[in-house]
Structures are given as C-alpha cells and as structure tokens.
Short mmCIF file of C-alpha atoms and ligand atoms in Angstrom, two decimals:
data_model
loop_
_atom_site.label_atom_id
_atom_site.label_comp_id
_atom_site.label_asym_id
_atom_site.label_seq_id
_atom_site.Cartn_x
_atom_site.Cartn_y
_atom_site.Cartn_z
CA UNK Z 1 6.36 22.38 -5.53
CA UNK Z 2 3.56 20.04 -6.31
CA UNK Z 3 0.62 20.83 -8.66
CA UNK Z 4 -2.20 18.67 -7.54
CA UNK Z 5 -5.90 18.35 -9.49
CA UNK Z 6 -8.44 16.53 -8.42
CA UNK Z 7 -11.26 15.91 -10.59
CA UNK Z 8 -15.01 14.72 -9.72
CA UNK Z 9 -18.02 15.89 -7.91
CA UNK Z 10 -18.48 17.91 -5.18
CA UNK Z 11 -22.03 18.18 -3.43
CA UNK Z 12 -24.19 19.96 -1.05
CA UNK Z 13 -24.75 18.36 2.31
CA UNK Z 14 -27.65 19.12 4.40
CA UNK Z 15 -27.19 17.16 7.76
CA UNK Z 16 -30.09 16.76 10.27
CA UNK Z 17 -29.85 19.28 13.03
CA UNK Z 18 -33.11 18.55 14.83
CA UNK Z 19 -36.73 18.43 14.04
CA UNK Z 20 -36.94 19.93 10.13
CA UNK Z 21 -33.63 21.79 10.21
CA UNK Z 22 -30.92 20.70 8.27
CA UNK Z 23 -27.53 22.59 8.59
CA UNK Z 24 -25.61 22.77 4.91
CA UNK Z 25 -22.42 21.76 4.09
CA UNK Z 26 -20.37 20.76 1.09
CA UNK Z 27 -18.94 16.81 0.56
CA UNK Z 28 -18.08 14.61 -2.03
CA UNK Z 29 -15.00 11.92 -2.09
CA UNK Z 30 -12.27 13.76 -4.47
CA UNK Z 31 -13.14 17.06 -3.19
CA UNK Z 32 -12.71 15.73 0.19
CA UNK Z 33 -8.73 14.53 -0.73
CA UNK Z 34 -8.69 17.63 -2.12
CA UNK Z 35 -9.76 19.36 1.35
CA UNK Z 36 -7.19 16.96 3.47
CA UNK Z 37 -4.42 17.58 1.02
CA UNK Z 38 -4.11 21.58 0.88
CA UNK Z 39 -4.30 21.46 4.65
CA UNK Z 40 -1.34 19.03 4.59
CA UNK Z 41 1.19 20.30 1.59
CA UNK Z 42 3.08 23.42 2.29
CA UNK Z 43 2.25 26.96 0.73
CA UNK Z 44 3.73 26.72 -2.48
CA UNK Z 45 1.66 23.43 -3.76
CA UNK Z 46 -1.09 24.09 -5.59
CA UNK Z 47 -4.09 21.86 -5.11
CA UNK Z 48 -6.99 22.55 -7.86
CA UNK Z 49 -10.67 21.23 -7.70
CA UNK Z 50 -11.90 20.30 -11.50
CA UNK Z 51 -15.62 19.75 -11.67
CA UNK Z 52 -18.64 21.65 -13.50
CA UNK Z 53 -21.55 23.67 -11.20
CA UNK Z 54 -24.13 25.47 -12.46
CA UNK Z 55 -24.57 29.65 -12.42
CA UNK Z 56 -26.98 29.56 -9.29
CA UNK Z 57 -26.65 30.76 -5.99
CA UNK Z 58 -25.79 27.21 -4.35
CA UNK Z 59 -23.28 26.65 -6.96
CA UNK Z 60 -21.50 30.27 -6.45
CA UNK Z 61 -21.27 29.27 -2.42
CA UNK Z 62 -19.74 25.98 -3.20
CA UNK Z 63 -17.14 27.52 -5.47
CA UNK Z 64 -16.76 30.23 -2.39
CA UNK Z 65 -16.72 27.29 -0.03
CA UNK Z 66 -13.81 25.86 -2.58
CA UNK Z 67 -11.54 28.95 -2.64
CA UNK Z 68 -12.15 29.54 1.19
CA UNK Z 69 -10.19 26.38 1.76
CA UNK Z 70 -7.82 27.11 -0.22
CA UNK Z 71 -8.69 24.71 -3.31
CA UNK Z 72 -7.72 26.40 -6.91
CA UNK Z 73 -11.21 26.58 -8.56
CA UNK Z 74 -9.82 28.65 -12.00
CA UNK Z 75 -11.03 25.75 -14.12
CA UNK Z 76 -14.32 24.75 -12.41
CA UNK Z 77 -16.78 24.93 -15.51
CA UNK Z 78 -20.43 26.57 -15.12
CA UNK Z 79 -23.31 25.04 -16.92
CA UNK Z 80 -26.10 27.78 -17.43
CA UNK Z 81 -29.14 24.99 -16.99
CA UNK Z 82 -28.13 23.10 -14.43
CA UNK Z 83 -26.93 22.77 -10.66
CA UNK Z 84 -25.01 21.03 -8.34
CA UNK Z 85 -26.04 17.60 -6.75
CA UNK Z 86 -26.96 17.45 -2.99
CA UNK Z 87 -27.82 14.91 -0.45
CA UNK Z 88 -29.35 14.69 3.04
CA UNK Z 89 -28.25 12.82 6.49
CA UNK Z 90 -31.15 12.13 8.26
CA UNK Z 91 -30.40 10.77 12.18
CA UNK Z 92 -33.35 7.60 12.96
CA UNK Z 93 -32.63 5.94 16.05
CA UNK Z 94 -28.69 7.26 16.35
CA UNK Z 95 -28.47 5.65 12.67
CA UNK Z 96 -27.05 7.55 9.68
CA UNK Z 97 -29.54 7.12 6.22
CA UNK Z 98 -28.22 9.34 3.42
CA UNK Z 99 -30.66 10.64 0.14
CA UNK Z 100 -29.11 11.64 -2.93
CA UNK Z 101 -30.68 14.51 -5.71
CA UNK Z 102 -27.20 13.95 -8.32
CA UNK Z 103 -28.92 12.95 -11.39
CA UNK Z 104 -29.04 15.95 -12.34
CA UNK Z 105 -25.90 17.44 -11.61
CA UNK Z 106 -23.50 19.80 -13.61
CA UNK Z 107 -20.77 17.59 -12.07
CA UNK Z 108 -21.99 14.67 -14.95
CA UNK Z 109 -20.44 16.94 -18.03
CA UNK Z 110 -16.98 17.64 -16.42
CA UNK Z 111 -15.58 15.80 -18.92
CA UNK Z 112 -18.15 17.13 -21.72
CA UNK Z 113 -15.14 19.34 -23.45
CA UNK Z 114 -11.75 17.39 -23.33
CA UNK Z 115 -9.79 21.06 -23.94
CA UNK Z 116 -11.21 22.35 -20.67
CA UNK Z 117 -9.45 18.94 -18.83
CA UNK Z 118 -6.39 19.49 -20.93
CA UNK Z 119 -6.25 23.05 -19.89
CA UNK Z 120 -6.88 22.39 -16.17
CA UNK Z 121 -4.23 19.55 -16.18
CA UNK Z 122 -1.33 22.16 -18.25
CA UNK Z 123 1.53 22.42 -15.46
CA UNK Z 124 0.02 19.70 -13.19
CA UNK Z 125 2.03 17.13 -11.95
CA UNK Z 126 -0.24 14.61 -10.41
CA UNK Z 127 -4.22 14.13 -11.87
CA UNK Z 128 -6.67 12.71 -8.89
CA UNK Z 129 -9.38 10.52 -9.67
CA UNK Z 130 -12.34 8.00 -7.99
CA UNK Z 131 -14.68 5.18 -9.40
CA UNK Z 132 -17.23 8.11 -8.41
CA UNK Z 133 -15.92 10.14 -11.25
CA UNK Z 134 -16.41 7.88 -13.69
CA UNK Z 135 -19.10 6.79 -12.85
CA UNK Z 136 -21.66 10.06 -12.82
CA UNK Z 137 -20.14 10.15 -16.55
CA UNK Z 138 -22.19 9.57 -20.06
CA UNK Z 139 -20.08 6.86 -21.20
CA UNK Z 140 -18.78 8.98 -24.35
CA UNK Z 141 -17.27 11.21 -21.66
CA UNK Z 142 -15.59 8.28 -19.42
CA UNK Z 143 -13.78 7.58 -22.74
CA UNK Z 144 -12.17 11.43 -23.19
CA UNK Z 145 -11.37 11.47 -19.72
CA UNK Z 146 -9.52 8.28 -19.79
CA UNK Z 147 -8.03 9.35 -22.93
CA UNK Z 148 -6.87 12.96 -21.44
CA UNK Z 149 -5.81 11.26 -18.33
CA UNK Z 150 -3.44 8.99 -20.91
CA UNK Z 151 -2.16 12.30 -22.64
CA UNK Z 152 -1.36 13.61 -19.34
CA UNK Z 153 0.27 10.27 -18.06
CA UNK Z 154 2.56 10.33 -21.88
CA UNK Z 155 3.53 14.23 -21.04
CA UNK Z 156 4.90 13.41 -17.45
CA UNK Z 157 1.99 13.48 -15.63
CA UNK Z 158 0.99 11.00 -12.69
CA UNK Z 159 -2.43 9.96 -12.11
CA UNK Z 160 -3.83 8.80 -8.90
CA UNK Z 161 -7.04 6.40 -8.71
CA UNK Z 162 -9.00 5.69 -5.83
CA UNK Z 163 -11.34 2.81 -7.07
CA UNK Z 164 -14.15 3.88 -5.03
CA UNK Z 165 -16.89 1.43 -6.25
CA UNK Z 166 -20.35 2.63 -5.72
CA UNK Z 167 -22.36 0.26 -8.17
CA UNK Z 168 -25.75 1.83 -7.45
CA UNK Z 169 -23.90 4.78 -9.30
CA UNK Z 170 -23.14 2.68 -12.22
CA UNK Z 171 -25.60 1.56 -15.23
CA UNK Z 172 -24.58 -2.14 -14.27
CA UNK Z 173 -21.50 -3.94 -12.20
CA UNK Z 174 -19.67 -5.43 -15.54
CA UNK Z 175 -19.79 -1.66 -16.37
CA UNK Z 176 -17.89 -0.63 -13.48
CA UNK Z 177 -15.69 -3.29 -13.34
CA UNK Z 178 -14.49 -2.80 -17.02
CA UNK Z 179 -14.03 1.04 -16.91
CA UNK Z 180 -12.22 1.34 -13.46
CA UNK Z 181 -9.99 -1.70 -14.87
CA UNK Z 182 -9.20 0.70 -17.80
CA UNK Z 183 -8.72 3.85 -15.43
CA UNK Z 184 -6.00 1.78 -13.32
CA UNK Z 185 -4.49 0.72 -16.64
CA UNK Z 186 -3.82 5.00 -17.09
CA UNK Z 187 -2.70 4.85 -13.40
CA UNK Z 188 0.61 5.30 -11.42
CA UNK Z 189 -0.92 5.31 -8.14
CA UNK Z 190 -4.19 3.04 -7.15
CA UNK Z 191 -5.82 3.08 -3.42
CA UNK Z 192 -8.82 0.50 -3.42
CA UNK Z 193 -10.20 -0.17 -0.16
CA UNK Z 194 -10.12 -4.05 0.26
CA UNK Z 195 -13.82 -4.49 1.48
CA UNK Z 196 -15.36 -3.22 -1.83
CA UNK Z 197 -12.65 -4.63 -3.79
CA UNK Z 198 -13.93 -8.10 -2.69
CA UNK Z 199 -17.28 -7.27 -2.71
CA UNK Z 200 -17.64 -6.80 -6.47
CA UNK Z 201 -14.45 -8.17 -8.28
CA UNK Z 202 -13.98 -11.28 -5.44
CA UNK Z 203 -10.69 -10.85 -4.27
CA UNK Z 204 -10.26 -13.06 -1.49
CA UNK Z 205 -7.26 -10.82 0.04
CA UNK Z 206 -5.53 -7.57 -0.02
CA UNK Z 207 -3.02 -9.02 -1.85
CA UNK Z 208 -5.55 -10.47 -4.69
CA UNK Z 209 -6.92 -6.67 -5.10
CA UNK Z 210 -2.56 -5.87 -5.16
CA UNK Z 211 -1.87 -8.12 -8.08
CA UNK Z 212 -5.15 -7.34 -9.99
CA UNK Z 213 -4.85 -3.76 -10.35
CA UNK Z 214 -0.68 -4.49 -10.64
CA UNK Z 215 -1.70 -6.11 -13.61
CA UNK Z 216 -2.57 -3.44 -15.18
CA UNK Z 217 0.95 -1.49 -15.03
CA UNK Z 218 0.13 0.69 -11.63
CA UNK Z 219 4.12 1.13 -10.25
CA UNK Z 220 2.39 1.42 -6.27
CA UNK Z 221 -0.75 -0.04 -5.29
CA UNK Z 222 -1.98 1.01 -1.39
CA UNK Z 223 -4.87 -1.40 -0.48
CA UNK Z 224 -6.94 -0.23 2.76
CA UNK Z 225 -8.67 -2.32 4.90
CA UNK Z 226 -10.80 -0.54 7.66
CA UNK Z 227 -9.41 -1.53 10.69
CA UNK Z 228 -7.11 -4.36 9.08
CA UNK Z 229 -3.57 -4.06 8.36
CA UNK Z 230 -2.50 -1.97 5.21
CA UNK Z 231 -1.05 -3.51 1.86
CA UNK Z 232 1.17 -1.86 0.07
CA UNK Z 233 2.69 -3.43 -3.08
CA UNK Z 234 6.11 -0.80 -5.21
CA UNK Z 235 7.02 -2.35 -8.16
CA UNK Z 236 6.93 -5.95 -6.92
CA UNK Z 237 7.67 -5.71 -3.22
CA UNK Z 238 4.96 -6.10 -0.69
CA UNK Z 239 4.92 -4.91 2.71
CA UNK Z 240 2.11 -4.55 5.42
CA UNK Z 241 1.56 -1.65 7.93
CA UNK Z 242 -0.80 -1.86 10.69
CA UNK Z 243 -3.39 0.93 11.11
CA UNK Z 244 -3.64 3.51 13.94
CA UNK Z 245 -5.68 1.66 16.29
CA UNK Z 246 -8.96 3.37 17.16
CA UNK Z 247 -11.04 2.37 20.16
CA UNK Z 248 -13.92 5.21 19.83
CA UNK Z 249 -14.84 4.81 15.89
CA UNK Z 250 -17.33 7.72 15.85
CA UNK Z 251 -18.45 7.89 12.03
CA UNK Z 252 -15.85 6.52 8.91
CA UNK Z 253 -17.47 8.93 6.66
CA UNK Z 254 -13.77 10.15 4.42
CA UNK Z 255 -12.10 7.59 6.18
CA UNK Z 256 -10.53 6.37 3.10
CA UNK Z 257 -10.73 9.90 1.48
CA UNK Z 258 -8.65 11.16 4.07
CA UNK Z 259 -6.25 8.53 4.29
CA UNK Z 260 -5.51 9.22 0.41
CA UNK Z 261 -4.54 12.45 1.38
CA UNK Z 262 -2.62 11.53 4.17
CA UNK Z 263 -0.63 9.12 2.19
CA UNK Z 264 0.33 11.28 -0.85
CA UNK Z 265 0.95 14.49 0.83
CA UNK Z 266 3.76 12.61 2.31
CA UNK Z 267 4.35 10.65 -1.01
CA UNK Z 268 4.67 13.45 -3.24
CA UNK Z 269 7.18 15.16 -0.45
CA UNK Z 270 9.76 11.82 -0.82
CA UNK Z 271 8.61 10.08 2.45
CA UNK Z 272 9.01 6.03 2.07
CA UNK Z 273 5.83 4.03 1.58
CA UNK Z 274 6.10 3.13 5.37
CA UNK Z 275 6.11 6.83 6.26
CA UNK Z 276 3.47 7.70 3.79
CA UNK Z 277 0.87 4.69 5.31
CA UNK Z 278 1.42 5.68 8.35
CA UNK Z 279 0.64 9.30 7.59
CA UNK Z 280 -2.53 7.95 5.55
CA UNK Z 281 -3.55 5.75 8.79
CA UNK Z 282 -2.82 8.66 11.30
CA UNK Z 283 -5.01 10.93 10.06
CA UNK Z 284 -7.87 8.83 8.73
CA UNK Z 285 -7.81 8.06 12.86
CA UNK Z 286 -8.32 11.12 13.63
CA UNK Z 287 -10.96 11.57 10.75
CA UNK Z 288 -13.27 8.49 12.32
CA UNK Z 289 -13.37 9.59 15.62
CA UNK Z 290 -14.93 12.66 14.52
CA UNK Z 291 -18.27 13.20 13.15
CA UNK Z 292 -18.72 14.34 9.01
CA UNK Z 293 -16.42 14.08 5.99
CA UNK Z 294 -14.45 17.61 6.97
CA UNK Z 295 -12.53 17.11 10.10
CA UNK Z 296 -10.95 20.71 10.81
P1 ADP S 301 -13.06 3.45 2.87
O1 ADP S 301 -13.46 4.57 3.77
O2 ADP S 301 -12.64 3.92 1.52
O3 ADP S 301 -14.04 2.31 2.83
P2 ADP S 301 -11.43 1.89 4.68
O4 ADP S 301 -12.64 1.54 5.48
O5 ADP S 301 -10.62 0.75 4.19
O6 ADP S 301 -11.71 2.86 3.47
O7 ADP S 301 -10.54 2.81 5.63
C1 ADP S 301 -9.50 3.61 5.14
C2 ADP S 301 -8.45 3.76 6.23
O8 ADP S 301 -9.06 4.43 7.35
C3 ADP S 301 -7.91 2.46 6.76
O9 ADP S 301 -6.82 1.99 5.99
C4 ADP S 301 -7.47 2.87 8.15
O10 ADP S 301 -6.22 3.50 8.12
C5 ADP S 301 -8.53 3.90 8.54
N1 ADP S 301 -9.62 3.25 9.28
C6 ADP S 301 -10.86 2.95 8.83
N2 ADP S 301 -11.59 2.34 9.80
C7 ADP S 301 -10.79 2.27 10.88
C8 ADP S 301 -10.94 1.75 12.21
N3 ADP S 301 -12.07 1.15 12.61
N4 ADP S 301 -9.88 1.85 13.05
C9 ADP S 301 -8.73 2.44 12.65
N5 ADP S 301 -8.52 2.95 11.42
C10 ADP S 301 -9.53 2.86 10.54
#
C-alpha cells in the first residue's frame, strides 16, 4: 500500500461552450497527477489532495469534485475570506487563449501553518510537488514547505518534483530558478520537461537538464520531451525510451501531468524505469489525443 499526497493548487475551469456559455470544470497540474494516479493504483493506496479553498459554495463543489474521484481531501484547509482561483478557455479561430483570476486564491497559504503539512504528510510515503506550488507561495511559506518537505524526506519519506516552470507565476526568473534548485535538492524523484528546462536554465539537452538537477542529490531524474525520446538517468545510468507515437495530437493540456502519473503508479508498484516510461508515455498518448486536462 502506497500513501500518496500531492500538494498545490487546484482551480476552477470554465471552458467556452458557445456564444457566452462556459461549461465548469476543475484543473490544476498536481491535482491533475493526483486525478491520473487514483485511477491507476489499486484500492488500498491512498492518494490525498493538500491545498487550502475557501468556505464558499465553489470551494465546497471542488472539494465534492475531489472526494468524487476518489482523492483524500481530510487535510484540505478552508480560509474563511477567501476562494479558490479559476481560469477561462476561450476558443478564437480553433485557438486555445486561457485567463487566469489566482491572485487571490486560498491555494497561496497552503503552506501558511507548517503543522497542518506535517499532519497531512503523517503516514505518507511519497510527498508530490510542482514549480506551480512554489511558486503561488509568499516566499516565507516556500521556505516551511521546503523545510517540511526535508523533515518528511529525514523520516522516510520520498518526495516527487515536477519542475513545472511557469515564470509569469514567479516574482522574477532568478527567483524561480533558485527555489526549484532548492526543492530538487529535498527531492528523490524529479520530472522536468526538457523544453522549459532549456528555455529558462539553458540546457542544451535532456541530458544537461539530467546532470543539473542530479547535482543536487535526486537518486532518478525522468526528463520529458514532447514528442522526443525520454531521458531517464538512476543513480548514474542513463537510458532513453522513445515515446508512444501520436499522429492525431488533439490538445497536450496534462500531457506531462499525466505522464507523471503514469510513470509512478508503476514506479511505486516495483516496475523498472523502462516499464514505468513507458507507462508514463502510454497514457500521456492517450491524454493528447483527447481534448482537456481530465481524460476519463
Ligand atoms: P509538458 O506537458 O509538461 O510540457 P511534455 O510536452 O514534455 O510535457 O510531454 C510529456 C509527455 O507527454 C512526453 O514525454 C510524451 O510521453 C507525451 N507527449 C507529449 N507530446 C507528445 C506528442 N506530440 N506525441 C507523443 N507523445 C507526446
């Protein structure tokens, strides 16, 4: 039995469904692992969702929307005075453009009270974490997450990172850089997707983004690369997978969420690193030929 939490945002979607109506949904990149990975592990794994909402109507339906698919929401934290984030997908000329209302969100104090992470992480085995988390986080509150994470990792724990840089979510790009360098540096497990790895630390090949975040004492590093072969570097060895060719790429929304699902449900039940990539791959090729984040 594995006991899985992921920790980070979760927000409401509200995709165009014609003129002026919008049909709602619920998104965001850890929750969205989190989604992929209960449908994968077997009944007696636990997978919990760790984020703060607010005491509203919209937040009560996303924690419904949370325990409807199965997610453990026991230690999701309400904040009386404020909400959850939400964003739009508008459809102009068969292009997706998305709109964000986060600033605001509850999910920014999730790591406001470091007892409430300790509690949610007592009995976990593995702690999941993006570059999103951190970076909707007061600074103060990046540091007592990474700390916590560290406490966890010193008790046992294992702690999963998906880089995930979004820099127009950070308060600068040195910012970013710096604290998801420190994150990997309380990490077991790191699975940065090549293009943005190159795009804002300059790694001129998987195998650059490999060593860099090696560096920093990850054991396995899985580096994505869209529809380019897979890197995968255990302790030292390197090997490269090729991806589940896809000839109808419909929308890569969650492609590399659900890949990290893919991979660690079969990770975390023994399969090799070959098995477990090609698990990852499999089902993010399912996920892109599909339209939305949530691919039933
Ligand atoms: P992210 O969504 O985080 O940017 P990537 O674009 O690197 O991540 O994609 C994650 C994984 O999704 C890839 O490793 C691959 O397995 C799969 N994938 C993404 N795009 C394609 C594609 N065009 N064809 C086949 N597989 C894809």
């Amino acid at each position: 039995m594995t006991r899985i939490v992921a920790i980070g945002e979760c927000m409401v979607e509200m995709a165009s469904a014609g003129a002026d109506i919008y049909r709602m949904g619920f998104a965001g990149d850890t929750m969205n692992t989190a989604w992929y990975l209960r449908r994968l592990l077997g009944e007696a794994d636990q997978v919990d969702y760790f984020t703060a909402v607010g005491t509203d109507d919209l937040s009560d339906r996303m924690v419904t929307f949370l325990q409807d698919a199965g997610l453990g929401t026991d230690h999701i934290q309400r904040r009386r005075d404020l909400s959850v984030g939400l964003y739009t997908i508008q459809l102009q000329d068969g292009e997706r453009s998305f709109s964000y209302w986060r600033g605001q969100s509850a999910a920014r104090s999730l790591a406001r009270d470091a007892r409430a992470l300790m509690s949610a992480l007592t009995q976990a085995d593995v702690a999941y974490l993006s570059g999103i988390t951190l970076a909707i986080l007061p600074a103060p509150d990046r540091a007592t997450l990474l700390r916590s994470l560290g406490e966890f990792k010193a008790a046992g724990g294992q702690v999963v990172l998906d880089p995930n840089l979004r820099p127009k979510l950070w308060e600068d790009e040195d910012t970013m850089r710096r604290v998801v360098t420190e994150a990997a540096s309380v990490s077991d497990v790191v699975l940065p997707s090549h293009e943005d790895e190159a795009s804002w630390f300059g790694d001129a090949a998987p195998a650059a983004t490999a060593n860099r975040y090696a560096s920093q004492g990850s054991a396995l590093i899985i580096v994505k690369n869209g529809a380019g072969q897979i890197l995968a570097w255990q302790d030292g060895n390197v090997s490269l997978h090729d991806p589940v060719t896809v000839s109808d790429v419909v929308d890569t929304t969650a492609a590399g969420d659900s890949f990290n699902a893919g991979f660690l449900a079969c990770w975390f039940n023994g399969s090799s690193v070959a098995e477990a990539v090609q698990s990852g791959a499999g089902l993010a090729a399912q996920v892109v030929q599909s339209r939305g984040a949530l691919v039933s």
